[in-house]
mmCIF file of C-alpha atoms in Angstrom:
data_model
loop_
_atom_site.group_PDB
_atom_site.id
_atom_site.type_symbol
_atom_site.label_atom_id
_atom_site.label_comp_id
_atom_site.label_asym_id
_atom_site.label_seq_id
_atom_site.Cartn_x
_atom_site.Cartn_y
_atom_site.Cartn_z
ATOM 1 C CA MET A 275 2.040 -19.981 -21.489
ATOM 2 C CA PRO A 276 -0.110 -19.634 -24.685
ATOM 3 C CA GLU A 277 0.410 -16.435 -26.738
ATOM 4 C CA THR A 278 -3.014 -15.033 -25.813
ATOM 5 C CA ASP A 279 -2.297 -15.407 -22.160
ATOM 6 C CA ALA A 280 1.106 -13.564 -22.428
ATOM 7 C CA LYS A 281 -0.735 -10.851 -24.384
ATOM 8 C CA SER A 282 -3.347 -10.531 -21.791
ATOM 9 C CA LEU A 283 -0.935 -10.432 -19.107
ATOM 10 C CA ALA A 284 1.121 -7.631 -20.696
ATOM 11 C CA LEU A 285 -2.137 -5.567 -21.288
ATOM 12 C CA ASP A 286 -3.126 -6.181 -17.599
ATOM 13 C CA ARG A 287 0.303 -4.953 -16.464
ATOM 14 C CA ARG A 288 0.000 -2.086 -18.670
ATOM 15 C CA LEU A 289 -3.448 -1.023 -17.443
ATOM 16 C CA VAL A 290 -2.408 -1.493 -13.755
ATOM 17 C CA ALA A 291 0.577 0.714 -14.406
ATOM 18 C CA ALA A 292 -1.594 3.374 -15.974
ATOM 19 C CA LEU A 293 -4.124 3.172 -13.181
ATOM 20 C CA CYS A 294 -1.355 3.460 -10.505
ATOM 21 C CA ARG A 295 -0.332 6.704 -12.188
ATOM 22 C CA ASP A 296 -3.726 8.109 -12.401
ATOM 23 C CA CYS A 297 -6.689 6.042 -11.028
ATOM 24 C CA ARG A 298 -9.083 8.841 -11.949
ATOM 25 C CA ALA A 299 -8.402 8.566 -15.648
ATOM 26 C CA ASP A 300 -11.250 7.573 -17.994
ATOM 27 C CA ILE A 301 -11.397 4.683 -20.055
ATOM 28 C CA SER A 302 -10.451 6.598 -23.071
ATOM 29 C CA ALA A 303 -7.297 8.189 -21.411
ATOM 30 C CA ILE A 304 -6.199 4.709 -20.300
ATOM 31 C CA ALA A 305 -6.773 3.341 -23.756
ATOM 32 C CA ALA A 306 -4.570 5.999 -25.093
ATOM 33 C CA VAL A 307 -1.725 5.429 -22.886
ATOM 34 C CA THR A 308 -1.788 1.674 -23.079
ATOM 35 C CA ASP A 309 -2.273 1.544 -26.739
ATOM 36 C CA ALA A 310 -5.428 -0.626 -26.403
ATOM 37 C CA VAL A 311 -9.024 -0.275 -27.843
ATOM 38 C CA PRO A 312 -11.449 1.546 -25.174
ATOM 39 C CA THR A 313 -13.768 -1.564 -25.148
ATOM 40 C CA THR A 314 -10.953 -3.922 -24.355
ATOM 41 C CA VAL A 315 -9.796 -1.599 -21.595
ATOM 42 C CA GLN A 316 -13.063 -1.537 -19.924
ATOM 43 C CA LYS A 317 -13.629 -5.389 -20.208
ATOM 44 C CA ARG A 318 -10.058 -5.837 -18.831
ATOM 45 C CA VAL A 319 -10.334 -3.413 -15.987
ATOM 46 C CA ARG A 320 -13.754 -4.932 -15.059
ATOM 47 C CA ALA A 321 -12.168 -8.349 -14.986
ATOM 48 C CA LEU A 322 -9.251 -7.251 -12.874
ATOM 49 C CA GLU A 323 -11.599 -5.657 -10.294
ATOM 50 C CA GLU A 324 -13.781 -8.686 -10.160
ATOM 51 C CA ASN A 325 -11.028 -11.151 -9.744
ATOM 52 C CA GLY A 326 -9.461 -8.991 -7.166
ATOM 53 C CA THR A 327 -6.306 -7.864 -8.706
ATOM 54 C CA ILE A 328 -7.688 -4.296 -8.543
ATOM 55 C CA ASP A 329 -9.007 -3.978 -4.888
ATOM 56 C CA GLY A 330 -10.448 -0.454 -5.028
ATOM 57 C CA TYR A 331 -9.160 2.918 -5.747
ATOM 58 C CA THR A 332 -7.758 5.427 -3.214
ATOM 59 C CA ALA A 333 -6.200 8.957 -2.873
ATOM 60 C CA ARG A 334 -2.534 9.380 -2.145
ATOM 61 C CA LEU A 335 -2.132 11.822 0.818
ATOM 62 C CA ASN A 336 0.557 14.072 2.074
ATOM 63 C CA TYR A 337 -0.406 13.553 5.724
ATOM 64 C CA GLY A 338 2.034 16.411 6.732
ATOM 65 C CA ASN A 339 -0.032 18.956 4.736
ATOM 66 C CA ILE A 340 -3.163 18.233 6.854
ATOM 67 C CA GLY A 341 -1.302 18.345 10.185
ATOM 68 C CA TYR A 342 -0.404 14.678 10.712
ATOM 69 C CA GLU A 343 3.040 13.397 11.766
ATOM 70 C CA THR A 344 4.102 10.082 10.144
ATOM 71 C CA VAL A 345 6.052 7.624 12.148
ATOM 72 C CA VAL A 346 7.683 4.359 11.042
ATOM 73 C CA PHE A 347 7.551 1.500 13.774
ATOM 74 C CA ARG A 348 9.807 -1.489 13.582
ATOM 75 C CA LEU A 349 8.600 -4.153 16.004
ATOM 76 C CA ARG A 350 10.259 -7.188 17.254
ATOM 77 C CA VAL A 351 7.611 -9.779 17.453
ATOM 78 C CA ASP A 352 7.987 -13.586 18.002
ATOM 79 C CA LEU A 353 6.922 -15.545 14.797
ATOM 80 C CA ASP A 354 3.925 -17.139 16.330
ATOM 81 C CA ALA A 355 2.524 -13.717 17.374
ATOM 82 C CA VAL A 356 3.113 -11.947 14.055
ATOM 83 C CA ASP A 357 -0.357 -12.501 12.626
ATOM 84 C CA ARG A 358 -2.023 -11.342 15.903
ATOM 85 C CA VAL A 359 0.199 -8.144 16.041
ATOM 86 C CA THR A 360 -0.305 -7.164 12.380
ATOM 87 C CA ALA A 361 -4.193 -7.882 12.518
ATOM 88 C CA ARG A 362 -4.395 -5.476 15.808
ATOM 89 C CA LEU A 363 -2.282 -2.768 13.939
ATOM 90 C CA ARG A 364 -4.122 -2.959 10.702
ATOM 91 C CA ALA A 365 -7.447 -2.450 12.637
ATOM 92 C CA ARG A 366 -6.224 0.826 14.059
ATOM 93 C CA PRO A 367 -7.028 3.777 11.796
ATOM 94 C CA ALA A 368 -3.753 5.589 12.574
ATOM 95 C CA PHE A 369 -1.763 2.962 10.808
ATOM 96 C CA THR A 370 -1.760 3.340 7.132
ATOM 97 C CA THR A 371 0.464 0.455 6.266
ATOM 98 C CA VAL A 372 1.597 -2.855 8.141
ATOM 99 C CA TYR A 373 4.020 -5.345 6.860
ATOM 100 C CA HIS A 374 5.240 -8.649 8.095
ATOM 101 C CA THR A 375 8.970 -8.709 7.382
ATOM 102 C CA SER A 376 11.915 -10.941 7.943
ATOM 103 C CA GLY A 377 14.721 -10.191 10.232
ATOM 104 C CA PRO A 378 14.806 -9.395 13.979
ATOM 105 C CA GLU A 379 12.225 -6.795 13.636
ATOM 106 C CA SER A 380 9.298 -8.801 11.993
ATOM 107 C CA VAL A 381 6.670 -6.096 11.844
ATOM 108 C CA LEU A 382 6.941 -2.859 10.011
ATOM 109 C CA ALA A 383 4.186 -0.351 10.530
ATOM 110 C CA ILE A 384 3.634 3.100 9.265
ATOM 111 C CA GLY A 385 1.158 5.429 11.144
ATOM 112 C CA SER A 386 -0.020 9.035 10.954
ATOM 113 C CA PHE A 387 -0.962 10.748 14.054
ATOM 114 C CA ASP A 388 -2.504 14.089 15.044
ATOM 115 C CA ASP A 389 0.279 15.207 17.441
ATOM 116 C CA GLU A 390 3.199 13.912 19.795
ATOM 117 C CA ALA A 391 0.826 13.089 22.374
ATOM 118 C CA ALA A 392 -0.944 10.572 20.014
ATOM 119 C CA ILE A 393 2.475 9.205 19.108
ATOM 120 C CA GLY A 394 3.357 8.664 22.845
ATOM 121 C CA ALA A 395 0.020 7.013 23.576
ATOM 122 C CA CYS A 396 0.659 4.594 20.675
ATOM 123 C CA LEU A 397 4.146 3.866 21.914
ATOM 124 C CA ARG A 398 2.804 3.274 25.465
ATOM 125 C CA GLU A 399 0.323 0.687 24.183
ATOM 126 C CA LEU A 400 2.907 -1.020 22.071
ATOM 127 C CA HIS A 401 5.302 -1.219 25.008
ATOM 128 C CA ASP A 402 2.406 -2.720 27.140
ATOM 129 C CA ASP A 403 1.457 -5.370 24.409
ATOM 130 C CA PRO A 404 2.782 -8.681 25.648
ATOM 131 C CA ASP A 405 3.232 -9.793 21.949
ATOM 132 C CA VAL A 406 5.711 -6.889 21.251
ATOM 133 C CA CYS A 407 9.326 -7.706 22.389
ATOM 134 C CA GLY A 408 11.090 -4.423 21.149
ATOM 135 C CA ILE A 409 10.287 -1.116 19.302
ATOM 136 C CA ALA A 410 12.300 1.144 17.161
ATOM 137 C CA THR A 411 10.886 4.216 15.526
ATOM 138 C CA ALA A 412 11.616 7.062 13.155
ATOM 139 C CA THR A 413 9.566 10.083 12.443
ATOM 140 C CA VAL A 414 9.294 10.795 8.810
ATOM 141 C CA VAL A 415 10.420 14.370 8.030
ATOM 142 C CA SER A 416 9.195 14.485 4.385
ATOM 143 C CA VAL A 417 7.867 12.087 1.710
ATOM 144 C CA ARG A 418 8.850 12.464 -1.813
ATOM 145 C CA ARG A 419 6.786 9.485 -3.012
ATOM 146 C CA GLU A 420 4.383 7.382 -1.234
ATOM 147 C CA GLY A 421 2.365 4.869 -2.916
ATOM 148 C CA GLY A 422 3.023 4.844 -6.652
ATOM 149 C CA CYS A 423 3.443 1.810 -8.711
ATOM 150 C CA PRO A 424 6.005 -0.983 -8.751
ATOM 151 C CA ILE A 425 5.405 -1.665 -12.393
ATOM 152 C CA PRO A 426 8.148 0.156 -14.508
ATOM 153 C CA ASP A 427 7.096 2.801 -16.901
ATOM 154 C CA SER A 428 8.737 0.566 -19.836
ATOM 155 C CA THR A 429 5.504 -1.406 -19.740
ATOM 156 C CA LEU A 430 3.662 1.532 -21.163
ATOM 157 C CA PRO A 431 4.112 2.067 -24.976
#
């Protein structure tokens, strides 16, 4: 990898880390924490948005504070049906995150629901789904950190 590419990649990682920590920060603040020039930051962030690396900005929510219950669903799904099941779950507004995983429970889905009746209705629908072979659930009691950034703080100067 050429030196300029390695430098650009390192800057992009610092920018992404800074945006993960505060996506509402302005260009000057991001430049300060990434040790970069504001015009360079603006140019690189725009490029990251255009190439799909940054696919939008969002708020991190504590669903419990606004009356929702969060449930983790682990679903046993045959490999040939995983794409269908994950697509259906992703289309449902209650599901905030849906993963295709390895192992016997090949779909992990996290949903936030108004109340126990909504959770029960969802469970009944999943039990009736011919593509779902088994279901395990866990209610999330508290969330210390949801979202966040997988890039370590050590990338920032």
